Tab-separated table of N, CA and C in Angstrom:
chain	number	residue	atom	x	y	z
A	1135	UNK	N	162.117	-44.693	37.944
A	1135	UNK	CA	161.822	-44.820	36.535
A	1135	UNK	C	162.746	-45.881	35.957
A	1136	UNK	N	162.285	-46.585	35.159
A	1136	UNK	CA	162.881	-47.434	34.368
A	1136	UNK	C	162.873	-47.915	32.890
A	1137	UNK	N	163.825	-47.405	32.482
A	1137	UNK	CA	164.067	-46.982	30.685
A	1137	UNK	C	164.049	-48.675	30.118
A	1138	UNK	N	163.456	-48.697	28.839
A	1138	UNK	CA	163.154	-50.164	28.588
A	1138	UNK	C	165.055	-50.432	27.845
A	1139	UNK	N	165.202	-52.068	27.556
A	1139	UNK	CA	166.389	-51.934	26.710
A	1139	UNK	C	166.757	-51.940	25.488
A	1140	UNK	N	165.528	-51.232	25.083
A	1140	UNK	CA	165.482	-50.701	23.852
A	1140	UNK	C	166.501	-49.265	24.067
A	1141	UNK	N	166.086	-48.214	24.836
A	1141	UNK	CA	166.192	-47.059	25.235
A	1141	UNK	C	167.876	-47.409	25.632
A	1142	UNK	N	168.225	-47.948	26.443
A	1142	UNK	CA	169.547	-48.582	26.540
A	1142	UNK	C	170.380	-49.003	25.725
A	1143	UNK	N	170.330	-49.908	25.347
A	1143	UNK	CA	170.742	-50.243	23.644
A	1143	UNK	C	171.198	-48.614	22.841
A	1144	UNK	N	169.955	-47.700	22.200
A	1144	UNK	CA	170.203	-46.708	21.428
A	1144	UNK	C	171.561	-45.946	22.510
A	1145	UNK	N	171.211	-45.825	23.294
A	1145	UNK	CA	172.124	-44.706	24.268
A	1145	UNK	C	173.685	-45.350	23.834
A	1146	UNK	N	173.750	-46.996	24.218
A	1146	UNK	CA	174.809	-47.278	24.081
A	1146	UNK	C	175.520	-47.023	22.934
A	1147	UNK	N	174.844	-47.216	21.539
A	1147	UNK	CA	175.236	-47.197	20.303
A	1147	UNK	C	175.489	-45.799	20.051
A	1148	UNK	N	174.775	-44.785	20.142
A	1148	UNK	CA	175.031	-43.046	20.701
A	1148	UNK	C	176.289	-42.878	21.021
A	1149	UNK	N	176.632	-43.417	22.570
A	1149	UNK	CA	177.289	-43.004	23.116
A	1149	UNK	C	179.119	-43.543	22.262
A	1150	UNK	N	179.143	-45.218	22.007
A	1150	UNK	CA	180.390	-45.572	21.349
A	1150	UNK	C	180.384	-45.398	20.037
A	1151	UNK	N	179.169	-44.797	19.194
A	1151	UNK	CA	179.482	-43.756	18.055
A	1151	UNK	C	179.927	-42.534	17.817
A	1152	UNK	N	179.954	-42.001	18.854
A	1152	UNK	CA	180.354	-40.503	19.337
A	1152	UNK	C	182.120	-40.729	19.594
A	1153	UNK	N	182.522	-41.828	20.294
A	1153	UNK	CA	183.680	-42.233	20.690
A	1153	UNK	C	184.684	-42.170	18.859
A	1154	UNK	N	184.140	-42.852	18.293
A	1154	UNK	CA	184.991	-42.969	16.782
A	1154	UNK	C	183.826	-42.134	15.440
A	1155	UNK	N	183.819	-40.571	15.794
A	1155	UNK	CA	182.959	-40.283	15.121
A	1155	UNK	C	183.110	-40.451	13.392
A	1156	UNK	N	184.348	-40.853	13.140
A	1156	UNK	CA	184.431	-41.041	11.298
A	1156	UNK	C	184.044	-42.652	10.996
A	1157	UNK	N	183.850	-42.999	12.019
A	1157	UNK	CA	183.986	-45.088	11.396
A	1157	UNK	C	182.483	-45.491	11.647
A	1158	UNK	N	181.919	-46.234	10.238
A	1158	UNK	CA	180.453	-46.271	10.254
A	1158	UNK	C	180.341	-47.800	10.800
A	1159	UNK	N	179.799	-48.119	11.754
A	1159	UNK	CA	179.389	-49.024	12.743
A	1159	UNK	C	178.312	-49.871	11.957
A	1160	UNK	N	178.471	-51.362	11.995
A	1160	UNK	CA	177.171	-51.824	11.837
A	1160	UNK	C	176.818	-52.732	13.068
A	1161	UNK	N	175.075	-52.724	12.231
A	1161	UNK	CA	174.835	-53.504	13.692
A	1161	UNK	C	175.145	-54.846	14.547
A	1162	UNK	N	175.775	-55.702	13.213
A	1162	UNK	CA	176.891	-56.883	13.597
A	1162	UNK	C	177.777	-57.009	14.209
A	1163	UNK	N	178.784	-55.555	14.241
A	1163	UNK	CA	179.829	-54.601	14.915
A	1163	UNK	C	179.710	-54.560	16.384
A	1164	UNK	N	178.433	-53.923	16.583
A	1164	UNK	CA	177.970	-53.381	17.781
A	1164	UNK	C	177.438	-54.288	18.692
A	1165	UNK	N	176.549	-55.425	17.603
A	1165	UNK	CA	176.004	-56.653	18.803
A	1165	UNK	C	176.842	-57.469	19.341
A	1166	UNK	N	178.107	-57.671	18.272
A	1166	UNK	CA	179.581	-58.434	19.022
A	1166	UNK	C	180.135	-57.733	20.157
A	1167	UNK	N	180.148	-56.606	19.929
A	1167	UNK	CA	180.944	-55.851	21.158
A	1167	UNK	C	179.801	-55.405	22.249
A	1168	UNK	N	179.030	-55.331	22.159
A	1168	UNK	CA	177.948	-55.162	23.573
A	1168	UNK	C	177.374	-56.655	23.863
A	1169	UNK	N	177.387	-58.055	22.892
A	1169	UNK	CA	177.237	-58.844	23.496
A	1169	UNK	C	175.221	-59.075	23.660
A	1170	UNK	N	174.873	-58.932	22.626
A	1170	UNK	CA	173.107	-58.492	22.312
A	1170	UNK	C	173.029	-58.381	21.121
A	1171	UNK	N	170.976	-59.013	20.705
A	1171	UNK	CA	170.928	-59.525	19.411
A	1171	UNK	C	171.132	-58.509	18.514
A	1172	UNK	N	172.100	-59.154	17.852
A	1172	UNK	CA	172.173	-58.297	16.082
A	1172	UNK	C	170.815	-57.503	15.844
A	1173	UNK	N	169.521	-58.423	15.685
A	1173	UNK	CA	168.129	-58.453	15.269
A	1173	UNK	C	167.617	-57.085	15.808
A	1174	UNK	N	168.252	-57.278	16.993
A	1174	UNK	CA	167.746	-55.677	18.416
A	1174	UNK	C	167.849	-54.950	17.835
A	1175	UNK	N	169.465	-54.758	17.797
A	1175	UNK	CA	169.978	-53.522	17.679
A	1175	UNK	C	170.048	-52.868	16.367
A	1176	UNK	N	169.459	-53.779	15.381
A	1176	UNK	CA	169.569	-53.385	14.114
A	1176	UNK	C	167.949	-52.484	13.832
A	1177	UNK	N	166.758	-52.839	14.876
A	1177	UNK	CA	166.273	-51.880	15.289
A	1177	UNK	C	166.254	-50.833	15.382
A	1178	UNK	N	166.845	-50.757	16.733
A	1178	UNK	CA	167.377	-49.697	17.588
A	1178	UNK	C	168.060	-48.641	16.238
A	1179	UNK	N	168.890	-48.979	15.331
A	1179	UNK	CA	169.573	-48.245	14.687
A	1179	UNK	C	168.689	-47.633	13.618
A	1180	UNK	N	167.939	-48.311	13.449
A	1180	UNK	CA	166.966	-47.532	12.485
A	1180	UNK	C	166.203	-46.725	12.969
A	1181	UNK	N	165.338	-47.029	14.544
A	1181	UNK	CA	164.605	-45.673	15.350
A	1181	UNK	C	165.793	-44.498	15.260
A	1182	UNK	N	166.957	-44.777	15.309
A	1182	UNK	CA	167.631	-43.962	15.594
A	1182	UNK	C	167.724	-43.118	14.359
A	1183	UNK	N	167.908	-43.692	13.009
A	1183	UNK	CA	168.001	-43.378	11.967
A	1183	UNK	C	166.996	-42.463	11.351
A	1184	UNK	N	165.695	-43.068	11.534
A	1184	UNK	CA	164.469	-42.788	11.282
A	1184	UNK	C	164.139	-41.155	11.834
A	1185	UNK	N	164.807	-40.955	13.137
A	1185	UNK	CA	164.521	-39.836	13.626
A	1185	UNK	C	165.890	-38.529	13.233
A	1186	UNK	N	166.408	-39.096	12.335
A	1186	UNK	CA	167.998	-38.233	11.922
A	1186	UNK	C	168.953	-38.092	13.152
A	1187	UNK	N	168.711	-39.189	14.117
A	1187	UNK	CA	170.147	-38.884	14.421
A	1187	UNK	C	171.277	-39.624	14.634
A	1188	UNK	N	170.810	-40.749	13.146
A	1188	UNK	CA	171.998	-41.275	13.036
A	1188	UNK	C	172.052	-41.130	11.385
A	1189	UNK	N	172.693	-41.532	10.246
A	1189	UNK	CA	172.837	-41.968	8.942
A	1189	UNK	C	173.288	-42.960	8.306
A	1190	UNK	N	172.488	-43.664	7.538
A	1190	UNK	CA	173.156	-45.115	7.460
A	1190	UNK	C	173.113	-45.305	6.118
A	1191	UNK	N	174.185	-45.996	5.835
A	1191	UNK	CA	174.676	-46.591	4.581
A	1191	UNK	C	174.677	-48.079	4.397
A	1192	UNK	N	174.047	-48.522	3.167
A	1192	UNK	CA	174.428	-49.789	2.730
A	1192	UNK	C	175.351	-50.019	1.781
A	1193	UNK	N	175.661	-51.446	1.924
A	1193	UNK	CA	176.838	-52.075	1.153
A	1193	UNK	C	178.317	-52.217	1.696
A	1194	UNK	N	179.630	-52.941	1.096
A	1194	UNK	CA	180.695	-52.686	1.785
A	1194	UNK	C	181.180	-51.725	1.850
A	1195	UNK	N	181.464	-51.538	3.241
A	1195	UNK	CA	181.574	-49.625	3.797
A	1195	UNK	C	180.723	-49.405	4.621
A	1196	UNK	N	179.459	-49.898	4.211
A	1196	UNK	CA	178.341	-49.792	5.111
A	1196	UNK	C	178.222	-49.229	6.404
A	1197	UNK	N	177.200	-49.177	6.758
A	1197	UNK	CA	177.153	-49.134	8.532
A	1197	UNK	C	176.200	-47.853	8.587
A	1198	UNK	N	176.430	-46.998	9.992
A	1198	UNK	CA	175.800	-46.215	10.410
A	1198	UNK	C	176.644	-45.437	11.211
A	1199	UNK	N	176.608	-43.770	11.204
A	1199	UNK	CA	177.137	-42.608	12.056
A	1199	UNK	C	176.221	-41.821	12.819
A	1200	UNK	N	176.964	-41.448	13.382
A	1200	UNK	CA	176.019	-39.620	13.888
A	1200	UNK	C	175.819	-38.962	12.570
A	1201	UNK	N	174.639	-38.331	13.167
A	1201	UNK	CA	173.970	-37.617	11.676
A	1201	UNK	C	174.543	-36.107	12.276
A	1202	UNK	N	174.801	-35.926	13.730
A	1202	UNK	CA	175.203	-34.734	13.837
A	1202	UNK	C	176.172	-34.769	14.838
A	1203	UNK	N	176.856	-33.726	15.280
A	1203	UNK	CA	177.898	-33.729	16.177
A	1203	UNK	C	177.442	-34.150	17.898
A	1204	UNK	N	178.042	-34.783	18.183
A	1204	UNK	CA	177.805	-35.127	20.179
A	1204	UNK	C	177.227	-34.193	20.563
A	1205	UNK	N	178.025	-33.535	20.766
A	1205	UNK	CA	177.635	-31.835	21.663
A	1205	UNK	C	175.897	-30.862	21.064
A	1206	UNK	N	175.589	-31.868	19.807
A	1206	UNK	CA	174.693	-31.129	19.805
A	1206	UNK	C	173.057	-32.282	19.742
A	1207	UNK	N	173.378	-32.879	20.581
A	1207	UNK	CA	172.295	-34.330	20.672
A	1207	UNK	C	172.330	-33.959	21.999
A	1208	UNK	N	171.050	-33.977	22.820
A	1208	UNK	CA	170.653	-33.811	24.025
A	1208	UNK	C	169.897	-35.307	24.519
A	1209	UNK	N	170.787	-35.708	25.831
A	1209	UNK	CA	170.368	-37.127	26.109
A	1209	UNK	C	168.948	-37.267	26.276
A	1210	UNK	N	167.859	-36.524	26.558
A	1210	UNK	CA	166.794	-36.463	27.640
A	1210	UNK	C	165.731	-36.186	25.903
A	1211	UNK	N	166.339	-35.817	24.769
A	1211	UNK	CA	165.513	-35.651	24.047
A	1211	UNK	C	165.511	-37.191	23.191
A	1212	UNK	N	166.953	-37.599	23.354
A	1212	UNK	CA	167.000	-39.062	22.692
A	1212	UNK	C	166.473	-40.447	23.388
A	1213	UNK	N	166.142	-39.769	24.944
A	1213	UNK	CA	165.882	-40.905	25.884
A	1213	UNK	C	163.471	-40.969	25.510
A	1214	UNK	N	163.308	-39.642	25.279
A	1214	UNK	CA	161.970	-39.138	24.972
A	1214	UNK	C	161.541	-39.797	24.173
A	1215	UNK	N	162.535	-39.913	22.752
A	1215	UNK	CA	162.119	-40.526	21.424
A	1215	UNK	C	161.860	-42.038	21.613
A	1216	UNK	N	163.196	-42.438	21.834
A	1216	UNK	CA	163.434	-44.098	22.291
A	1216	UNK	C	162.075	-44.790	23.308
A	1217	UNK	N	161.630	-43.791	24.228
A	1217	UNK	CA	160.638	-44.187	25.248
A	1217	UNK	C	159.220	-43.845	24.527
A	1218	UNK	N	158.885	-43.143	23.538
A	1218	UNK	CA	157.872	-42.496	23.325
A	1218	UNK	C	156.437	-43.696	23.268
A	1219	UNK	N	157.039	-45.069	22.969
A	1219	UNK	CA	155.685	-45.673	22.928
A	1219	UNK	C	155.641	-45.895	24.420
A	1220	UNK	N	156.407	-46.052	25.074
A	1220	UNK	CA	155.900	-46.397	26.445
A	1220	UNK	C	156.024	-45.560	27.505
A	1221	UNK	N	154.094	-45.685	28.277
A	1221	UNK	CA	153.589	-44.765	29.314
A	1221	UNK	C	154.063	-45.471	30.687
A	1222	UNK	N	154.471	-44.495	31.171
A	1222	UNK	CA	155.108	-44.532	32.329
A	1222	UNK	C	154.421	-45.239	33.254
A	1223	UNK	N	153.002	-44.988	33.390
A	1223	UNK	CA	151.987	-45.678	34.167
A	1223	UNK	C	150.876	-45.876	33.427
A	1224	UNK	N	149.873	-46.914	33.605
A	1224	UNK	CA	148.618	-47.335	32.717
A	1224	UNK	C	147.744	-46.135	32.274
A	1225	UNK	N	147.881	-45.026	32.666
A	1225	UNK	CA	146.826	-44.214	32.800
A	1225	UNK	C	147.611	-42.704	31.505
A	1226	UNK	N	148.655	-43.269	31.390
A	1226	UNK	CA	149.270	-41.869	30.476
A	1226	UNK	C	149.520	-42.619	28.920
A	1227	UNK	N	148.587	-44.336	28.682
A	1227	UNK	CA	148.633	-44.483	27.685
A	1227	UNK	C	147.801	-43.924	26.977
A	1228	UNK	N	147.728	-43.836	25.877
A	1228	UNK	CA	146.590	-43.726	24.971
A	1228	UNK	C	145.785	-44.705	24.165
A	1229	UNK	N	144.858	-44.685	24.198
A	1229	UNK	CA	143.766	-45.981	24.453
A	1229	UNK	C	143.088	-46.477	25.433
A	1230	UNK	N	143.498	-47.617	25.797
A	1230	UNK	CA	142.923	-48.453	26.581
A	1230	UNK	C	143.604	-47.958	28.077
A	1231	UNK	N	142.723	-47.776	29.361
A	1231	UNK	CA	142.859	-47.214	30.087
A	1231	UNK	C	142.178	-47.699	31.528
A	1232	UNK	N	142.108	-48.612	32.115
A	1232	UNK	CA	140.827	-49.028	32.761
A	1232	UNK	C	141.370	-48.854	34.149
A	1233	UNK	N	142.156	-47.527	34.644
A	1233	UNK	CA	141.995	-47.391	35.222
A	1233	UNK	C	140.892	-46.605	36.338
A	1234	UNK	N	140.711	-47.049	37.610
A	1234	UNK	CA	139.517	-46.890	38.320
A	1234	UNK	C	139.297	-45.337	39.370
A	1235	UNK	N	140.995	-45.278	39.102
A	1235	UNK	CA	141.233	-43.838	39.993
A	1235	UNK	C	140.949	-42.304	38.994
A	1236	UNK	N	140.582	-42.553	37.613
A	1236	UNK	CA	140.687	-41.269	37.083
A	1236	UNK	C	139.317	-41.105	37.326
A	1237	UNK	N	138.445	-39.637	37.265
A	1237	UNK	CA	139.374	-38.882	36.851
A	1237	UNK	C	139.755	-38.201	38.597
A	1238	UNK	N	139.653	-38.490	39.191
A	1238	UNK	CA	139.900	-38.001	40.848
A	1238	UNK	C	141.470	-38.110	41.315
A	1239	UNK	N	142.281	-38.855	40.868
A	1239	UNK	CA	143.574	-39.257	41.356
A	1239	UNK	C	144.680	-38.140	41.422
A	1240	UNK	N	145.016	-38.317	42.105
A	1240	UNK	CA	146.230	-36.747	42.580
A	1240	UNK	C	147.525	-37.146	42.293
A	1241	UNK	N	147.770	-38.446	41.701
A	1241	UNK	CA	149.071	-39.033	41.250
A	1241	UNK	C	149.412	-38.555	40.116
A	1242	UNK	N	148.750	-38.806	39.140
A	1242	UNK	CA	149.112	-38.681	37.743
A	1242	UNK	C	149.848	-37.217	37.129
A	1243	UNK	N	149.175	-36.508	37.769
A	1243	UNK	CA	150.097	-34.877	37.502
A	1243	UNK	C	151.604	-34.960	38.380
A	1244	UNK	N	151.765	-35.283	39.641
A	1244	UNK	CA	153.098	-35.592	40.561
A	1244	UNK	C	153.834	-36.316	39.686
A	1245	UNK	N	153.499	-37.552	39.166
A	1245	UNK	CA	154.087	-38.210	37.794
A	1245	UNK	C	154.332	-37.445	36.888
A	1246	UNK	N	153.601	-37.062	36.175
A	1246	UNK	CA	153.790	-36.490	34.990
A	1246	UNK	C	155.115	-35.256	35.001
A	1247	UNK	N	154.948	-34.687	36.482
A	1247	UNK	CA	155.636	-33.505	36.410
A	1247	UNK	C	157.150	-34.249	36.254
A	1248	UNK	N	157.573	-35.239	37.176
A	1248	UNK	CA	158.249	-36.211	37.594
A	1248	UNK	C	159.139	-36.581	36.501
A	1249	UNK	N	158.379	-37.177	35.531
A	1249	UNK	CA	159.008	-37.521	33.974
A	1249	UNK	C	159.438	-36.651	33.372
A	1250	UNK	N	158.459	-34.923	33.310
A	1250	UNK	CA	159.109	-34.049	32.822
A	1250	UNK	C	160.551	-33.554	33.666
A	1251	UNK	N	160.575	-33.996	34.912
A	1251	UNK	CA	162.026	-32.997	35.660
A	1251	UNK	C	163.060	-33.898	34.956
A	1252	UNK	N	162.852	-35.180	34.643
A	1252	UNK	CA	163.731	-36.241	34.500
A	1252	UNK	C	164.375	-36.335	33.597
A	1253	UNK	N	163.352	-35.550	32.590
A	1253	UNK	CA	163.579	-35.979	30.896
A	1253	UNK	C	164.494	-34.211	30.490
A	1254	UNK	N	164.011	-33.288	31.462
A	1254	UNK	CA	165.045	-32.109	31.355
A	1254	UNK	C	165.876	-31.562	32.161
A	1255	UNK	N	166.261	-33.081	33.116
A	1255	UNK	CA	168.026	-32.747	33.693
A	1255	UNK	C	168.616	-33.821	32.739
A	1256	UNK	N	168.365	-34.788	32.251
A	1256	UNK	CA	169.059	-35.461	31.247
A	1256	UNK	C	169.785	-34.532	29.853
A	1257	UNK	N	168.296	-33.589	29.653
A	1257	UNK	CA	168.975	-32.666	28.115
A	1257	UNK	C	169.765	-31.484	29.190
A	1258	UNK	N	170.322	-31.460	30.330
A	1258	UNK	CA	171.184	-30.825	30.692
A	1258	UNK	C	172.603	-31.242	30.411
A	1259	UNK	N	172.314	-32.555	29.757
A	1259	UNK	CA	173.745	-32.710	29.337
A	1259	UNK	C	173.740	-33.309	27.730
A	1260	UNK	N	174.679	-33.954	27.140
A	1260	UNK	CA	174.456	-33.998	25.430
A	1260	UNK	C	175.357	-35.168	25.471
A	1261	UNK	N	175.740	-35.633	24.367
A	1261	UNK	CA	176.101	-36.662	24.191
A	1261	UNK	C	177.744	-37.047	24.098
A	1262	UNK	N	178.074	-35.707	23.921
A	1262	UNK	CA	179.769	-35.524	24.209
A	1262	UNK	C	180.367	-35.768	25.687
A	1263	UNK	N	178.992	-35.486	26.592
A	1263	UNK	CA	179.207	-35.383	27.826
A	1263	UNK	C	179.236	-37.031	28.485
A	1264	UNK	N	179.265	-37.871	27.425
A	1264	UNK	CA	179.333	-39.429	27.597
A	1264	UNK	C	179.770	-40.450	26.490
A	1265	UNK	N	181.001	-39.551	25.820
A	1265	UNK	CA	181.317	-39.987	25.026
A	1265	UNK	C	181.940	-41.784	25.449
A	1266	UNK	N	181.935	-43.061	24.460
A	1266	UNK	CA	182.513	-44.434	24.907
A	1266	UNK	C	183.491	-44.592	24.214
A	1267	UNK	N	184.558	-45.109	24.748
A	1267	UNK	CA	186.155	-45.300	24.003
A	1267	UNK	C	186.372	-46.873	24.494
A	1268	UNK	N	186.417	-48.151	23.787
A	1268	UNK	CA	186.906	-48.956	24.378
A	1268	UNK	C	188.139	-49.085	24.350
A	1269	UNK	N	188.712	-49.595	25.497
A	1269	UNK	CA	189.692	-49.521	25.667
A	1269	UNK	C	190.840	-50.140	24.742
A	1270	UNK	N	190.582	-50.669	23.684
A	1270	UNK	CA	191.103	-51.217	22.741
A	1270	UNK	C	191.098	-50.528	21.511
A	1271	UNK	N	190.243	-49.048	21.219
A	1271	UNK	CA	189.763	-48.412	20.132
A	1271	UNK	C	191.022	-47.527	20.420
């Protein structure tokens, strides 16, 4: 499986927001220190936002936090959200579909189950469990 870097990106910003949970991060902040577009991640921070689990403020002061504590954000539910537009294989999109193996194919359930084992050993762990400290923070 392979998480887009969208899905990457949020995790990262997750994970070194959790590290300084009182200091509100912006996305200018974050694209200097991970080294990736401002434009992205200023994205990324709003899916994140959008779904409450981050909170963001404008103006000087600004930025963005955890909307809730580490320990209670489950990776596998934040990796779900972040991935949700994209189907794992052509056939688990919705819409357009042209594939030639349905409806007979014996893959798509082995998959499916596959994504589900994946997506709930990830919420076996939370976000405290990967907290980021740079080494300079």
């Amino acid at each position: 499986m392979r998480l887009t870097s969208f899905t990457d990106y949020g995790l990262r910003v997750m994970m070194r927001m959790a590290g300084e949970p009182g200091r509100a991060f912006t996305a200018a902040d974050l694209a200097a220190e991970f080294r990736v577009s401002r434009n992205h991640l200023a994205k990324v921070i709003s899916a994140l936002a959008a779904a409450d689990l981050l909170e963001t403020r404008r103006g000087g002061g600004g930025g963005a936090i955890l909307a809730r504590a580490p320990e209670d954000i489950r990776l596998g539910d934040v990796v779900a959200l972040l991935e949700a537009d994209q189907a794992l294989v052509e056939c688990f999109a919705a819409g357009a579909n042209a594939c030639t193996l349905i409806p007979r194919c014996r893959l798509k359930a082995r998959l499916a189950h596959a994504e589900a084992a994946f997506l709930a050993d990830l919420n076996r762990s939370t976000l405290a469990d990967c907290v980021y400290r740079p080494e300079s923070a």
